Coordinates of C-alpha atoms in Angstrom, one line a residue:
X20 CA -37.4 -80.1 -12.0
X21 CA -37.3 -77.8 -8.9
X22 CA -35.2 -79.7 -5.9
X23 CA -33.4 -78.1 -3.2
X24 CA -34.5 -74.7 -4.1
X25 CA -38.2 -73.5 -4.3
X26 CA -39.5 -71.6 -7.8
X27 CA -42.5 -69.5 -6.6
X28 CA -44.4 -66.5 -8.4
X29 CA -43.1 -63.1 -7.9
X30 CA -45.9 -61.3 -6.5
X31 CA -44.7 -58.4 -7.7
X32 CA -41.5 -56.5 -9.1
X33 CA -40.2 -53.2 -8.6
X34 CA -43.0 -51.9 -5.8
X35 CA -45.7 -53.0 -8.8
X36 CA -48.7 -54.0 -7.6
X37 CA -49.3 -57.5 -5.7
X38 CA -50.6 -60.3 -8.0
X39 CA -52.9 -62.7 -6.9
X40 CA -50.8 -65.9 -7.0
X41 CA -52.1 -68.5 -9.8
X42 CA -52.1 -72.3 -10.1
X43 CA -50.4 -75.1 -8.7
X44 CA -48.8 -77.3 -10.6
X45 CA -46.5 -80.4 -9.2
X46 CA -42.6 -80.2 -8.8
X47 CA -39.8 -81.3 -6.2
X48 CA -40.4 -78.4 -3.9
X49 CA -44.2 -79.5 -3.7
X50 CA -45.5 -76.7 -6.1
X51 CA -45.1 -73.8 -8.4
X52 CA -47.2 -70.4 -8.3
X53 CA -47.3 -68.7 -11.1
X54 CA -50.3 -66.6 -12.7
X55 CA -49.0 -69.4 -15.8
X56 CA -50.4 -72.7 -14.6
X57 CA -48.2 -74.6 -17.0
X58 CA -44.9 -72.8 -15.1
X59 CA -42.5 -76.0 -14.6
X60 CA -39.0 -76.5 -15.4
X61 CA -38.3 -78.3 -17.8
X62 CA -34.1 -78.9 -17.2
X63 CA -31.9 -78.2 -13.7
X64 CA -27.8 -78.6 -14.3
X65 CA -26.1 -78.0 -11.3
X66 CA -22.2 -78.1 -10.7
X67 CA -21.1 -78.7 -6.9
X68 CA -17.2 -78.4 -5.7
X69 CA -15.6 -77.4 -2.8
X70 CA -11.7 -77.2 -1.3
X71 CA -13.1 -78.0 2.1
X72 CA -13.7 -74.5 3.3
X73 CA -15.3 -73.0 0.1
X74 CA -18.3 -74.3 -1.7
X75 CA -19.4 -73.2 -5.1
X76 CA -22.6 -74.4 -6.2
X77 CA -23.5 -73.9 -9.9
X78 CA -26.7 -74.1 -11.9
X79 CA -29.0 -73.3 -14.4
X80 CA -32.7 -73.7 -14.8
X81 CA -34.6 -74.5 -18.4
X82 CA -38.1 -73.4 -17.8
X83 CA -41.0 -73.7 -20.0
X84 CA -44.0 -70.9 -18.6
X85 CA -45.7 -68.1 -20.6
X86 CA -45.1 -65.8 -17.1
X87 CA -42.5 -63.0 -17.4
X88 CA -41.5 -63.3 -14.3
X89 CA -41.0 -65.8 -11.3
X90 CA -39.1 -66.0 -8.4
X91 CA -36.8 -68.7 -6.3
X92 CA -36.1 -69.0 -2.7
X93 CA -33.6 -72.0 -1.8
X94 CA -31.7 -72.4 1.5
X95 CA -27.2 -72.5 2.2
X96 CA -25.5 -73.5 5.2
X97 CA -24.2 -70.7 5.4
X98 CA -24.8 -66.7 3.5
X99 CA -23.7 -67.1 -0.2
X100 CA -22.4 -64.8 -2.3
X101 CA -23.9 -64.4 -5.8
X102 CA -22.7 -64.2 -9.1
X103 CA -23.4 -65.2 -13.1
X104 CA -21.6 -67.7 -15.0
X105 CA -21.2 -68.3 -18.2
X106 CA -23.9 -69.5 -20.3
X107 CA -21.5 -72.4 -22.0
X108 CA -20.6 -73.6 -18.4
X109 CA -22.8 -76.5 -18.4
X110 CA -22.7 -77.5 -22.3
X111 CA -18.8 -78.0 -22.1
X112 CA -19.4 -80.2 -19.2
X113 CA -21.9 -82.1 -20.9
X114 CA -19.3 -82.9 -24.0
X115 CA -16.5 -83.6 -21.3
X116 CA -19.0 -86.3 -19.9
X117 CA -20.2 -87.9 -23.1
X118 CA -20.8 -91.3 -23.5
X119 CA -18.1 -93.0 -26.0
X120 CA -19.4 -94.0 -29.3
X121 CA -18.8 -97.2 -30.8
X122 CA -19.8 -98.7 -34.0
X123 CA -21.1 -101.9 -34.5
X124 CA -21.7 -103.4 -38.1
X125 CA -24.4 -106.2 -38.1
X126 CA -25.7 -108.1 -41.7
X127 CA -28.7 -108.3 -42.8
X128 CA -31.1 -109.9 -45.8
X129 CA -33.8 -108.3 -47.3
X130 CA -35.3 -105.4 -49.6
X131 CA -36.1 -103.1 -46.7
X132 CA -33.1 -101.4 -47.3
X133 CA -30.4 -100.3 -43.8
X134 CA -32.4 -99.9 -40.7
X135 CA -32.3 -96.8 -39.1
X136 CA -29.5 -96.6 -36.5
X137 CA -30.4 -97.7 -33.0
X138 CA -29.2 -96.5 -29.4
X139 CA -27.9 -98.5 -26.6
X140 CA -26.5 -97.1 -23.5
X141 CA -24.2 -99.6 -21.2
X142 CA -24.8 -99.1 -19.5
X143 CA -23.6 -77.9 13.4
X144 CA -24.5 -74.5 13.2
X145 CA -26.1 -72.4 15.9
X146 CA -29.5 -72.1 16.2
X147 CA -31.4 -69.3 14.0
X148 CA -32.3 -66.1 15.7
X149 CA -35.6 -64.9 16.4
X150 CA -37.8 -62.2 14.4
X151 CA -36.8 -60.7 11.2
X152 CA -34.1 -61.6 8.6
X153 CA -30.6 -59.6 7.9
X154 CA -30.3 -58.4 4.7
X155 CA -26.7 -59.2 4.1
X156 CA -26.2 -58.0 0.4
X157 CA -28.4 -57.6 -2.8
X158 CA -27.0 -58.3 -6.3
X159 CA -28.5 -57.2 -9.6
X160 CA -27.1 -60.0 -12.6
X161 CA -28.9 -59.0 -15.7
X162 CA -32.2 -60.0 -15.4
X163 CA -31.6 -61.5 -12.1
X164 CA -31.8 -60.1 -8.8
X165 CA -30.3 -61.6 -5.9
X166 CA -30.9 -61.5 -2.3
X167 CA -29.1 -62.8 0.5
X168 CA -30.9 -62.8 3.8
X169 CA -29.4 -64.3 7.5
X170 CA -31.2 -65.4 11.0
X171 CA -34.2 -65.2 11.4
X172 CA -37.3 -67.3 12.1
X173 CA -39.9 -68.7 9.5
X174 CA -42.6 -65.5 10.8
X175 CA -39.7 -63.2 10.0
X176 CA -38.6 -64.7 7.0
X177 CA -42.2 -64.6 5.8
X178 CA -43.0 -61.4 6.3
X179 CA -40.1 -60.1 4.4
X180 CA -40.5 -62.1 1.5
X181 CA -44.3 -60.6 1.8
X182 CA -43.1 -57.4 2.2
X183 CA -40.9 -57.7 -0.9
X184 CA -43.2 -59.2 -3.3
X185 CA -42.7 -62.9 -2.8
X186 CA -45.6 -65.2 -2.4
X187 CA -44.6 -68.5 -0.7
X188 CA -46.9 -70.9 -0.2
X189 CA -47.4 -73.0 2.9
X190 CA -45.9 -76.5 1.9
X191 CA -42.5 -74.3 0.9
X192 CA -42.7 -72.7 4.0
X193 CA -43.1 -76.1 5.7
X194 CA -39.6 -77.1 3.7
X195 CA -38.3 -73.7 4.5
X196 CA -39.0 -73.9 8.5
X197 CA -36.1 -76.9 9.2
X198 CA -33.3 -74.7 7.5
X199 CA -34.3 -71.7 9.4
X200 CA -34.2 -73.5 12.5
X201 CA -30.4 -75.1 11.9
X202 CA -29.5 -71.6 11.0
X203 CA -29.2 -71.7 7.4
X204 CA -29.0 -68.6 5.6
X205 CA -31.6 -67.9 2.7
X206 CA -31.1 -66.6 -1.0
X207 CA -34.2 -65.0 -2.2
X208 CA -33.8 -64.8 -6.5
X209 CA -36.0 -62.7 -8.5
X210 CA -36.3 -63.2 -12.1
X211 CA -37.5 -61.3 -15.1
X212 CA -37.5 -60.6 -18.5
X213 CA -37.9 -58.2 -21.2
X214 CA -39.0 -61.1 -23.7
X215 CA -42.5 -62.1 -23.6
X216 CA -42.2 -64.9 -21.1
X217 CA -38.9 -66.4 -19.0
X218 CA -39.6 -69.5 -21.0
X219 CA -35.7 -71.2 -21.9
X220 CA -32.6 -71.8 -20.5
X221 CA -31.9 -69.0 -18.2
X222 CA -27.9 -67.7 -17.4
X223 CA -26.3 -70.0 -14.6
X224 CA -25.9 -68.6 -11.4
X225 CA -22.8 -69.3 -9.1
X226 CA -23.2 -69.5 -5.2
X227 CA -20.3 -69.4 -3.2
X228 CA -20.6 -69.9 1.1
X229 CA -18.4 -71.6 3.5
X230 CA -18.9 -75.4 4.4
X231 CA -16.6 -77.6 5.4
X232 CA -18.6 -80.8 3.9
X233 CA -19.6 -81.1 0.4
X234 CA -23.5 -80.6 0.4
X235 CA -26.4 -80.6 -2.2
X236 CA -29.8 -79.3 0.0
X237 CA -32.5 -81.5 -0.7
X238 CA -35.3 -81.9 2.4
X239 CA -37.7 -79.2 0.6
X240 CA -37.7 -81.8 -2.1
X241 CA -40.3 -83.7 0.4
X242 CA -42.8 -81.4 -0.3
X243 CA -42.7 -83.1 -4.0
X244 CA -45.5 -85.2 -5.1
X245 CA -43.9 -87.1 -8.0
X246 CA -40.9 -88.8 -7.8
X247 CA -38.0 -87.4 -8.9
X248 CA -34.7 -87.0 -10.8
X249 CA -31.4 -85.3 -9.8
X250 CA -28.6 -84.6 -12.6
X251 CA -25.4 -83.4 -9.9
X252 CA -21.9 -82.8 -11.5
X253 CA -19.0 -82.7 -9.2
X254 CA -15.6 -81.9 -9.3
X255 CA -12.8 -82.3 -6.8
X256 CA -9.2 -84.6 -6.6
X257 CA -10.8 -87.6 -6.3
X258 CA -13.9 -89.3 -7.6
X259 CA -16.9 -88.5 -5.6
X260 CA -20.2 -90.4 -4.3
X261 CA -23.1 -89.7 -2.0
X262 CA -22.7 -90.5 1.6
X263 CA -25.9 -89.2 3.2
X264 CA -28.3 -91.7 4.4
X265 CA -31.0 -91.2 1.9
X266 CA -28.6 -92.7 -0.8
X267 CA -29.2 -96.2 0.1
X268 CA -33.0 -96.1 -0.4
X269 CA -32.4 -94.3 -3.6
X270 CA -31.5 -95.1 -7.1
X271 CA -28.1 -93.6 -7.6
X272 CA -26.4 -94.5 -10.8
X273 CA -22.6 -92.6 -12.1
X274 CA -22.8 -91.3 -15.7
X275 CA -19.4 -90.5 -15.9
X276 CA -15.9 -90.3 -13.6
X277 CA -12.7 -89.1 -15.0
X278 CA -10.4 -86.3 -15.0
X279 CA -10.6 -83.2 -17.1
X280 CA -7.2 -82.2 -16.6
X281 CA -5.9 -80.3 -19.6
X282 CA -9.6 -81.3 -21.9
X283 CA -10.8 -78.1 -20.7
X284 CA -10.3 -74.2 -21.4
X285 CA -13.3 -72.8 -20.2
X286 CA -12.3 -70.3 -17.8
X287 CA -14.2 -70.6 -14.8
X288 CA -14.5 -74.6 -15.3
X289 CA -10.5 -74.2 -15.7
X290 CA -10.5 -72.2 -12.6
X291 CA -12.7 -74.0 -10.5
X292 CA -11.0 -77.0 -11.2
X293 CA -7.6 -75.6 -9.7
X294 CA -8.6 -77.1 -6.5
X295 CA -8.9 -80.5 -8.1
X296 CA -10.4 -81.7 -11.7
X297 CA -11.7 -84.7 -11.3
X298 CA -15.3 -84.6 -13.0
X299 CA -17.9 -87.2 -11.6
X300 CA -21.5 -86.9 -13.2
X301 CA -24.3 -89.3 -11.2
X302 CA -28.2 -89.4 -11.3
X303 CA -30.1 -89.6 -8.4
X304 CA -33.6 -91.3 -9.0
X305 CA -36.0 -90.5 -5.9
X306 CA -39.3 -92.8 -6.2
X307 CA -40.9 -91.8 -3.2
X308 CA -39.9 -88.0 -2.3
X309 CA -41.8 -87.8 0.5
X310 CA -39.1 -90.2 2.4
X311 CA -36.3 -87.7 1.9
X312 CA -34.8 -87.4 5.1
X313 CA -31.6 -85.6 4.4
X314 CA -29.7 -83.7 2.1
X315 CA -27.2 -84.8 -0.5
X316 CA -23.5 -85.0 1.1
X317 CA -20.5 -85.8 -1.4
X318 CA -17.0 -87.7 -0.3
X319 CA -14.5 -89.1 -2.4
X320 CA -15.1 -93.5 -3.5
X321 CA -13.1 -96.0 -2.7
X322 CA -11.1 -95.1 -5.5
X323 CA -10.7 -92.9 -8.7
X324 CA -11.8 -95.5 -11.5
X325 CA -12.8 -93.7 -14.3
X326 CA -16.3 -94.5 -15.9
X327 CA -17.6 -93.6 -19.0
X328 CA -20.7 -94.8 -20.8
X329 CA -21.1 -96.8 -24.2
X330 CA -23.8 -95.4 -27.0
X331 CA -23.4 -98.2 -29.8
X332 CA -24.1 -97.1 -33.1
X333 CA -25.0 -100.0 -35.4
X334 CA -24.4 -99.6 -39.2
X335 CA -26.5 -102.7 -41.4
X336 CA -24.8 -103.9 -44.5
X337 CA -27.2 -105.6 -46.5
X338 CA -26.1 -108.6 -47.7
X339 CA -29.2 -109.6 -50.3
X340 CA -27.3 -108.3 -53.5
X341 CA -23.8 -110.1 -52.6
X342 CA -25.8 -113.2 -51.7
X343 CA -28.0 -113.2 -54.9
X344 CA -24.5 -112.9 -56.7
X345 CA -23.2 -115.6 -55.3
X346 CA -26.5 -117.8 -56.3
X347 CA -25.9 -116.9 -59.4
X348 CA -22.2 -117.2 -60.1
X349 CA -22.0 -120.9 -59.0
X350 CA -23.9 -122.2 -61.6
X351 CA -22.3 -120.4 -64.0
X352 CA -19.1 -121.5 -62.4
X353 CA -19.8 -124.7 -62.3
X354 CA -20.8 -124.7 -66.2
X355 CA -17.3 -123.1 -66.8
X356 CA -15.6 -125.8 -65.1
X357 CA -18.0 -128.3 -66.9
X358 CA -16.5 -127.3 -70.4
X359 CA -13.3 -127.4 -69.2
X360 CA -12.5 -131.1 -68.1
X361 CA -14.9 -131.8 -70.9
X362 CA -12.1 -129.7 -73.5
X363 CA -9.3 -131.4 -71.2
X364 CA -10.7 -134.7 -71.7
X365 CA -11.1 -134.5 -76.1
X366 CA -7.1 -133.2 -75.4
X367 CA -5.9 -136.7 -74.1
X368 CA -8.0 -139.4 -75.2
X369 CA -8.2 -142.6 -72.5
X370 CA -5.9 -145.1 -73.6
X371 CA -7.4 -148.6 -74.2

């Protein structure tokens, strides 16, 4: 689902014609617009790290829309710099967070045959300027097109995303206005496709800006109508958890916590995890998004624990044929033994 970032309809691409926007459906940001009114995403992976200075901010979206086009606008504390990433990225992490298997034998009676096996988990900048935006660079990644924009107020920002073929509906400008008025800097992403529709896993994008905290955006998110949930990998020298204020009224649970120190030879994971490579993998669950107050921040637990989750496989011996066997055997057992006291006793008579 759509969080800290908004996914909105291009209006149009490449000075084509402005579309009327579509239909509305639900998602984190409040809403997507898109002339396909089934548009949602189906999957967000995203991958946060920082050294302190640096923050890199991975992820990729899984949508599920007929449209052949579509566009994103999400805020960053400070102007990013845009660049792909591998299309593996997230499925290595995914295997280097795995829960362990373990196999449990249970017996059973019956004809039915083995049951099927069965799953259980154990489980302060300054203000923003006034007027329009500065365009501060424009990147073209495959089908991707990437623009970074700085200052600014929401009328400004408006206008050029009008002028430029965005439409952004009024609740996203609502999550949009806060940012802008901290400062925040803006990344305006433009998506198409020569396929029929944008409809799959798309290719990650990396953002990389300067922030001295360890921060996941999330206020737009208010604008949601359902509640929500929020997959977040991160990776650092220590093990990490959430330290903004929302996370006590939310449901935060860790998936995983562990180094990946030498488990990993994917080169950007292997480079990004130069500055520390300790993985932690949590879920966020958001019941009510309307109560977001603040965005995600990240600082290392108490301590570096490791955690890894528990699928049980369970394999059913059937135990109805060695049973049966057993029924049967002892009387015939018992008969053998029976002839052979009797053929004992004709050996050695009784004395009288």
């Amino acid at each position: 689902m759509v969080r800290w970032w908004s996914l909105i309809a291009a209006g149009a691409l490449f000075a084509a014609p402005q579309v009327a926007p579509g239909a509305a459906t639900a998602c984190a940001c409040g809403g997507l617009l898109s002339s396909d009114p089934s548009l949602r995403v189906a999957d967000e992976l995203a991958l946060v790290t920082g050294d302190g200075a640096l923050e890199t901010v991975v992820m990729r979206l899984n949508l599920s829309t007929s449209a052949d086009n579509a566009a994103l606008v999400m805020p960053t504390p400070t102007p990013a710099a845009v660049t792909d990433a591998p299309p593996e990225l997230f499925d290595v992490l995914a295997d280097l967070s795995a829960p362990r298997v373990e196999t449990v034998r249970k017996w059973v009676i019956g004809w039915g045959g083995a049951a099927s096996p069965e799953g259980m988990t154990a489980g302060a900048l300054p203000g923003a300027g006034s007027g329009a935006p500065t365009v501060l660079d424009q990147v073209q990644l495959g089908p991707l097109e990437a623009t970074t924009l700085s200052g600014g107020d929401l009328a400004g920002v408006q206008k050029w995303l009008a002028d430029n073929g965005y439409e952004l509906r009024s609740e996203i400008s609502a999550g949009l206005d806060p940012y802008l008025r901290e400062g925040w800097s803006i990344v305006a992403m433009r998506l198409t496709t020569q396929d029929s529709s944008l409809t799959g896993p798309l290719a990650p994008v990396k953002l990389t800006f300067e922030s001295r905290e360890l921060i996941y955006p999330m206020r737009m998110s208010a604008q949601a109508t359902s509640p929500q949930t929020v997959v977040i990998y991160t990776l650092g020298e220590h093990r990490m958890q959430r330290t903004d204020p929302d996370a006590l009224s939310q449901y935060v649970d860790i998936d995983y916590a562990g180094s990946v120190d030498g488990r990993t030879d994917e080169p950007m994971l292997t480079e990004l995890a130069s500055n520390g490579a300790y993985l932690t993998k949590m879920t966020s669950s958001i019941v009510e998004p309307e109560a977001i107050t603040s965005d995600f921040l990240f600082a290392p637990a108490p301590t570096d624990e490791p955690f890894q989750r528990v699928v049980y496989r369970y394999e059913y011996v059937n135990m109805t044929l060695m049973i049966l066997a057993g029924v049967v055997m002892i009387p015939v057992a018992a008969g053998v033994l029976t002839i052979v006291l009797i053929r004992r006793g004709r050996r050695h008579p009784t004395a009288r």
